[in-house]
XYZ file of C-alpha atoms in Angstrom:
504
model
C 75.402 139.153 73.496
C 73.915 135.681 73.090
C 73.733 134.094 69.684
C 70.305 132.786 68.817
C 69.365 130.411 66.031
C 65.924 129.417 64.790
C 65.929 125.918 63.345
C 64.036 125.509 60.096
C 60.679 123.900 60.675
C 61.007 124.266 64.424
C 59.408 126.906 66.607
C 62.123 126.719 69.235
C 65.187 128.837 69.861
C 68.438 127.810 71.469
C 70.641 130.374 73.186
C 74.315 130.026 73.965
C 77.320 132.261 74.464
C 79.388 130.111 72.116
C 79.737 130.067 68.347
C 78.871 126.380 68.110
C 75.441 125.267 66.889
C 73.257 124.196 69.802
C 70.844 121.296 69.717
C 67.268 122.529 69.401
C 64.367 120.582 70.874
C 60.625 120.612 70.589
C 58.569 118.021 72.424
C 60.199 114.660 71.636
C 62.325 115.681 68.648
C 65.991 116.638 68.547
C 67.421 118.689 65.711
C 71.184 118.305 65.504
C 73.225 119.834 62.683
C 70.021 120.302 60.732
C 68.987 116.639 60.962
C 66.107 115.373 63.055
C 66.889 112.305 65.155
C 64.561 109.999 67.017
C 64.744 109.991 70.803
C 63.235 108.003 73.625
C 62.283 108.995 77.148
C 63.780 107.465 80.243
C 61.695 106.865 83.331
C 62.324 110.332 84.839
C 62.196 112.207 81.579
C 65.821 112.257 80.449
C 66.206 112.214 76.691
C 68.408 109.481 75.221
C 69.915 109.555 71.717
C 71.296 106.069 71.162
C 73.091 105.224 74.381
C 73.872 108.843 75.289
C 71.699 110.901 77.601
C 71.161 114.037 75.551
C 68.650 116.471 77.004
C 65.791 116.619 79.463
C 62.576 117.486 77.613
C 60.104 119.848 79.211
C 56.884 118.136 80.246
C 54.479 119.226 77.530
C 51.387 118.237 79.489
C 52.515 120.137 82.577
C 53.178 123.300 80.603
C 49.895 123.065 78.692
C 48.012 122.567 81.944
C 49.668 125.695 83.327
C 49.004 127.927 80.299
C 45.612 126.377 79.478
C 46.342 125.772 75.810
C 48.630 123.928 73.404
C 52.303 124.841 73.332
C 52.069 124.626 69.557
C 50.673 128.164 69.724
C 53.943 129.389 71.256
C 57.490 130.139 70.148
C 60.108 129.055 72.669
C 63.696 129.767 73.615
C 65.986 127.432 75.560
C 68.952 128.491 77.700
C 71.206 125.665 78.840
C 73.224 125.803 82.030
C 76.466 125.818 80.052
C 75.540 129.296 78.813
C 76.995 132.189 80.786
C 73.539 133.811 80.519
C 71.865 131.071 82.516
C 72.300 132.510 86.020
C 71.747 136.053 84.774
C 68.306 135.281 83.356
C 67.430 133.028 86.296
C 68.125 135.877 88.749
C 66.059 138.284 86.648
C 63.060 135.937 86.605
C 63.375 135.333 90.359
C 63.127 139.096 90.901
C 60.434 140.057 88.407
C 58.609 136.794 87.691
C 55.120 135.948 88.932
C 54.101 132.608 90.330
C 57.654 131.763 91.400
C 57.291 129.144 94.125
C 60.867 127.867 94.472
C 64.148 129.772 94.663
C 67.695 128.631 94.086
C 70.569 130.286 95.985
C 73.316 131.049 93.467
C 75.775 132.600 95.917
C 76.882 136.047 97.016
C 78.539 139.020 95.379
C 81.673 138.408 97.434
C 82.000 134.889 98.782
C 84.557 132.337 99.793
C 88.219 133.143 100.295
C 88.882 135.665 97.593
C 92.623 135.292 98.098
C 92.369 131.602 97.214
C 91.010 131.481 93.679
C 94.454 131.017 92.146
C 96.877 128.280 93.088
C 99.595 130.918 93.434
C 99.542 132.448 96.941
C 98.568 136.080 96.732
C 100.459 139.109 97.909
C 98.956 142.022 99.738
C 99.850 145.540 100.775
C 98.067 145.350 104.119
C 95.171 147.649 103.234
C 92.472 144.983 103.493
C 90.456 145.210 106.678
C 89.703 141.806 108.157
C 86.403 143.162 109.470
C 85.176 143.385 105.867
C 84.612 139.624 106.017
C 81.571 140.232 108.187
C 79.979 142.258 105.404
C 80.044 139.228 103.103
C 77.105 137.730 104.978
C 74.961 140.776 104.317
C 71.667 139.388 102.991
C 71.542 142.080 100.323
C 74.449 140.385 98.567
C 72.756 136.993 98.261
C 71.903 136.039 94.673
C 68.721 134.040 94.112
C 67.477 132.423 90.924
C 64.461 130.296 90.134
C 64.418 126.600 90.947
C 62.623 123.844 89.039
C 59.036 124.716 88.159
C 56.821 126.894 85.980
C 56.205 130.648 86.301
C 55.773 133.796 84.207
C 57.751 136.938 83.505
C 56.886 139.989 81.417
C 58.943 141.630 78.670
C 57.977 144.365 76.203
C 54.340 144.039 77.236
C 54.305 140.318 76.511
C 53.943 137.484 79.000
C 56.525 134.699 78.847
C 55.989 131.277 80.390
C 59.182 130.073 82.053
C 59.930 126.373 82.603
C 63.034 125.309 84.491
C 63.894 121.619 84.608
C 66.788 119.207 84.392
C 69.461 118.044 81.957
C 71.133 114.651 81.916
C 70.671 111.273 83.515
C 68.705 111.428 86.778
C 70.671 108.423 88.017
C 74.063 109.709 86.909
C 76.485 112.398 88.022
C 75.727 114.918 85.256
C 72.425 116.259 86.572
C 72.095 119.852 85.368
C 69.310 122.269 84.563
C 67.873 124.084 81.585
C 65.250 126.810 81.071
C 62.608 127.232 78.364
C 60.778 130.497 77.657
C 57.469 130.482 75.751
C 55.712 133.441 74.167
C 52.522 133.295 72.112
C 52.991 133.503 68.363
C 49.992 135.790 67.997
C 51.538 138.295 70.418
C 54.639 138.631 68.240
C 52.774 140.728 65.713
C 53.579 144.325 64.756
C 50.959 147.066 64.468
C 51.208 146.652 60.696
C 50.035 143.087 61.117
C 53.389 141.597 60.144
C 54.926 138.888 62.310
C 57.658 140.191 64.605
C 61.144 138.673 64.708
C 61.283 136.084 67.495
C 65.068 136.305 67.620
C 64.979 140.061 68.247
C 62.311 139.619 70.917
C 64.259 137.044 72.883
C 67.526 138.933 72.435
C 65.804 141.993 73.881
C 64.648 139.940 76.838
C 68.142 138.590 77.561
C 69.632 142.078 77.182
C 67.115 143.470 79.673
C 68.020 140.735 82.158
C 71.723 141.345 81.630
C 71.374 145.095 82.096
C 69.493 144.658 85.382
C 71.955 142.108 86.781
C 74.920 144.256 85.748
C 73.451 147.241 87.561
C 73.065 145.138 90.712
C 76.541 143.613 90.495
C 78.319 146.836 89.637
C 80.700 147.388 92.497
C 83.705 149.669 92.131
C 86.937 147.735 92.385
C 85.452 144.285 91.760
C 85.505 141.712 88.984
C 83.697 138.500 88.055
C 85.425 135.142 88.224
C 84.633 132.198 85.924
C 85.938 128.624 85.999
C 85.657 126.122 83.155
C 83.928 122.916 84.262
C 84.651 119.785 82.190
C 82.123 116.969 82.262
C 82.678 114.098 79.902
C 83.354 115.425 76.420
C 81.701 118.780 77.131
C 82.241 121.728 79.397
C 80.866 125.123 80.385
C 81.967 128.334 82.078
C 80.628 128.525 85.624
C 80.175 131.906 87.278
C 82.191 131.691 90.498
C 80.986 135.019 91.870
C 82.169 138.607 92.108
C 85.504 139.192 93.798
C 87.187 142.180 95.325
C 89.856 143.654 93.110
C 92.845 145.780 93.940
C 94.552 148.883 92.509
C 97.618 148.179 90.430
C 99.681 150.634 92.449
C 99.136 148.468 95.535
C 101.431 145.750 94.178
C 104.810 145.981 95.876
C 107.450 145.492 93.181
C 110.578 147.463 92.362
C 111.521 146.107 88.923
C 109.033 148.255 87.014
C 106.772 145.337 86.011
C 103.468 147.015 87.033
C 104.322 150.171 85.090
C 105.594 148.370 81.978
C 102.668 145.960 81.942
C 100.094 148.706 82.339
C 101.726 150.792 79.604
C 101.756 147.832 77.213
C 98.112 146.960 77.838
C 96.967 150.573 77.493
C 98.780 150.754 74.162
C 97.180 147.517 72.998
C 93.653 148.682 73.863
C 93.927 151.944 71.930
C 91.674 152.437 68.907
C 94.761 153.142 66.788
C 96.273 149.794 67.767
C 93.097 147.935 66.879
C 93.051 149.603 63.466
C 96.721 148.739 62.936
C 96.079 145.054 63.666
C 93.065 144.938 61.333
C 94.856 146.809 58.555
C 97.729 144.321 58.512
C 95.616 141.205 59.039
C 97.032 140.481 62.499
C 94.742 138.740 65.016
C 93.804 141.377 67.569
C 94.824 139.606 70.774
C 97.492 139.913 73.454
C 99.268 137.149 75.330
C 101.480 137.530 78.402
C 103.685 135.131 80.342
C 104.072 135.742 84.076
C 106.946 133.717 85.518
C 108.554 133.564 88.916
C 108.523 131.601 92.190
C 105.292 130.878 94.065
C 103.849 133.792 96.009
C 105.684 136.443 93.990
C 102.560 138.380 93.007
C 101.458 136.875 89.691
C 97.884 136.364 90.887
C 97.750 139.796 92.466
C 98.766 141.362 89.169
C 95.986 139.535 87.330
C 93.466 140.790 89.883
C 94.805 144.326 89.498
C 94.557 144.217 85.686
C 90.988 142.886 85.862
C 90.063 145.667 88.275
C 91.784 148.416 86.303
C 90.369 147.436 82.911
C 86.952 146.247 84.116
C 87.380 142.710 82.846
C 86.319 139.382 84.266
C 88.810 136.597 84.944
C 88.316 133.148 83.363
C 90.464 130.351 84.792
C 91.067 127.355 82.550
C 92.798 124.312 84.032
C 94.456 122.427 81.192
C 95.672 119.490 83.271
C 92.196 117.979 83.577
C 91.899 114.242 82.860
C 88.974 114.849 80.494
C 90.458 117.860 78.676
C 90.830 117.330 74.921
C 91.780 119.563 72.010
C 88.095 119.935 71.131
C 87.088 120.738 74.713
C 89.837 123.345 74.918
C 88.770 124.912 71.618
C 85.138 124.995 72.807
C 86.200 126.648 76.052
C 88.029 129.431 74.247
C 85.261 129.907 71.691
C 82.703 130.301 74.486
C 84.697 132.853 76.484
C 82.791 135.857 77.702
C 83.576 139.171 76.096
C 86.037 141.414 77.949
C 87.644 138.700 80.023
C 91.196 137.720 80.940
C 91.858 134.077 80.114
C 94.245 132.594 82.685
C 96.195 129.411 81.926
C 97.889 128.405 85.162
C 101.109 126.486 85.667
C 101.805 125.912 81.974
C 105.158 124.352 82.897
C 103.170 121.249 83.901
C 101.895 120.728 80.362
C 104.720 119.462 78.182
C 108.427 118.830 78.588
C 110.758 121.536 77.290
C 112.436 118.969 75.030
C 109.252 117.334 73.716
C 109.648 116.444 70.052
C 107.587 113.369 69.207
C 103.812 113.228 69.197
C 103.915 110.942 72.222
C 106.061 113.409 74.156
C 103.749 116.241 73.197
C 100.766 114.575 74.822
C 100.215 115.368 78.490
C 100.863 112.843 81.199
C 98.285 111.394 83.552
C 95.920 110.214 80.830
C 95.082 113.738 79.649
C 94.297 113.725 75.921
C 95.213 117.354 75.288
C 97.955 117.701 72.680
C 100.695 120.250 72.217
C 99.280 121.388 68.870
C 95.856 121.888 70.468
C 97.330 124.307 73.008
C 99.315 126.128 70.329
C 96.201 126.620 68.207
C 94.544 128.340 71.156
C 97.545 130.589 71.776
C 97.713 131.429 68.068
C 94.159 132.727 68.239
C 92.629 130.144 65.910
C 89.911 129.307 68.431
C 89.205 132.750 69.851
C 85.603 133.953 69.738
C 86.190 137.636 70.461
C 88.747 140.192 69.363
C 90.860 141.959 72.000
C 91.325 138.623 73.738
C 93.790 138.874 76.621
C 95.542 135.648 77.693
C 97.888 135.308 80.667
C 99.949 132.182 81.238
C 101.646 131.649 84.584
C 104.536 129.420 85.577
C 106.777 128.884 88.585
C 109.445 127.227 86.419
C 110.382 129.166 83.311
C 113.197 126.731 82.531
C 110.706 123.875 82.082
C 108.715 125.564 79.324
C 108.884 124.258 75.780
C 110.389 127.043 73.602
C 107.621 126.609 71.013
C 105.051 127.450 73.681
C 106.505 130.879 74.441
C 108.082 131.972 71.177
C 107.620 135.537 69.935
C 104.255 135.938 68.244
C 102.709 133.282 70.445
C 103.574 135.188 73.627
C 103.740 138.938 73.149
C 105.468 139.924 76.393
C 107.190 138.104 79.257
C 107.249 139.541 82.770
C 109.451 138.265 85.568
C 108.116 138.156 89.131
C 111.289 137.467 91.129
C 111.763 136.824 94.821
C 111.511 140.109 96.770
C 114.533 142.397 96.834
C 115.618 144.287 99.953
C 113.893 147.423 98.689
C 110.690 145.470 98.088
C 110.834 143.947 101.580
C 111.173 147.404 103.115
C 108.271 148.801 101.052
C 106.129 145.874 102.106
C 106.908 146.442 105.794
C 106.064 150.137 105.474
C 102.731 149.307 103.842
C 101.707 147.721 107.160
C 103.588 150.103 109.442
C 103.823 153.440 107.583
C 105.125 155.247 110.671
C 108.015 152.843 111.244
C 111.432 154.471 111.393
C 114.059 153.945 108.733
C 116.230 152.050 111.218
C 113.386 149.698 112.201
C 112.475 149.104 108.573
C 116.072 148.280 107.779
C 116.209 145.922 110.781
C 113.173 144.031 109.457
C 114.821 143.621 106.056
C 117.974 142.374 107.801
C 115.984 139.714 109.662
C 114.300 138.504 106.478
C 117.481 138.428 104.404
C 119.411 136.681 107.169
C 116.796 133.937 107.340
C 116.587 133.618 103.543
C 120.356 133.141 103.167
C 120.260 130.301 105.689
C 117.728 128.315 103.645
C 118.475 125.657 101.052
C 115.505 126.790 98.966
C 116.512 130.124 97.437
C 112.822 130.962 96.969
C 111.855 130.358 100.597
C 110.958 134.004 101.082
C 108.235 135.544 98.948
C 105.756 138.364 99.324
C 103.124 135.741 100.177
C 105.294 134.474 103.052
C 105.809 138.022 104.310
C 102.069 138.571 104.135
C 101.547 135.514 106.313
C 104.118 136.895 108.750
C 102.099 140.106 109.042
C 98.931 138.125 109.708
C 100.819 136.120 112.328
C 101.652 139.392 114.153
C 98.550 141.406 113.231
C 98.075 142.602 116.838
C 101.731 143.489 117.354
C 103.647 146.710 116.977
C 106.326 147.225 114.338
C 109.025 146.741 116.965
C 107.457 143.489 118.156
C 107.311 142.153 114.585
C 111.041 142.757 114.181
C 111.894 141.330 117.601
C 109.742 138.205 117.240
C 110.065 137.447 113.505
C 112.175 134.430 114.396
C 109.146 132.798 116.027
C 107.295 132.835 112.734
C 110.229 131.445 110.766
C 110.762 128.688 113.348
C 107.120 127.561 113.052
C 106.769 127.694 109.279
C 110.345 126.721 108.394
C 111.450 124.137 110.977
C 114.985 122.789 110.975
C 115.605 120.593 107.933
C 116.549 117.680 110.169
C 113.009 117.728 111.556
C 111.203 118.304 108.267
C 111.428 116.756 104.791
C 111.594 120.196 103.245
C 112.295 123.735 104.304
C 109.709 125.125 101.894
C 106.331 126.413 103.013
C 104.857 125.328 99.655
C 105.196 121.571 100.151
């Protein structure tokens, strides 16, 4: 749940999902690390501390005109957009608030191309019905929040004034929003006459909003997706919507990876395992490395684990030009509970032979250091216990040994190019009534093409999935007979193309 802090001498709360102390504002004052600093107002109301645009102050006169009295008689809470609770509370107020005049469309429960949220092409067993895409435009799945303005919402018999406005420089590129919630001091009084705890009141409000949103978003076989957005020296987790999951037994592999991975994770999540970790002073976390060629099913496995264990997925791109050790630590500290942290393409981070400090700094102007990444993997920055981290790579041989040593990575799982048995299982998942001879003929076609390619990883489950889409209206026999047409289009002769790989 959110962490709330009440600054001494200030009747204003700040709410965040991180462990870091948030700046608390009241009127024209900023309290930062316990020290009050002077601020000045820009033309459109942006707050400036020195040369840095710091926070957009709520318009005191506008709020007082709305409530008909001084805001000094109220206790307030602020939720910044960087908080993962921002959209949750905004949706709750849009539904139950009064006087809401403007709405903000946040998105839909299932939106976009759900097979495209990882860079690794996904694999599929053919069970998805393309007609389901039409259901995504169902108006009942649209998520609305409140837009800029003033309204009211009730909680525990009390009326809260809600003010939503902006954060940042109106003339710059970092133009975000924030929400303030005001409740009268005199209403936070118990029957005994004692003053009620403002922190408990606002926590109860956020919990009520979270419970309602969770009940609306609860869809069997789905999970939430978050992406970390870096802006300047700060960042925040952005809710990227609810995505369709998949059962783990739908992943077509014949090397036992799904079974071994599921067994390991079930063992880790046991109460006895948690007690063992705590008893011996071991950080209670689990880290996996998924390695293998593109399109081999690494992303599908992550989706299946999130679905099976009812966890969200949080994607963190380390190769961002503004990513620093501090930004990375903040990102991990502010992770949502019960999420899977995904670090993609870690082979792009540092050379396998990096020794000097210069070599252990990323290329392309990125300020992230090798030690900063290792601190995250070692659990020094984690905010929750039972943290699950998954790193992915297409090039195991490029990884620095220190990055994947035992204790830093708990288990390594190989996602190889599909075997003949896997190719046959995949074909049968689309054409379950196909004969053994026809299934074998399909595998022959695929293997024959693969052996003729320079790139040994030309064929993957993702490529086979695309082949099935290519022939979605064809019979099993037609797929086998015409498979060469697909290969000719997507893998033209090397003399006519700079590469034989579909991934370039």
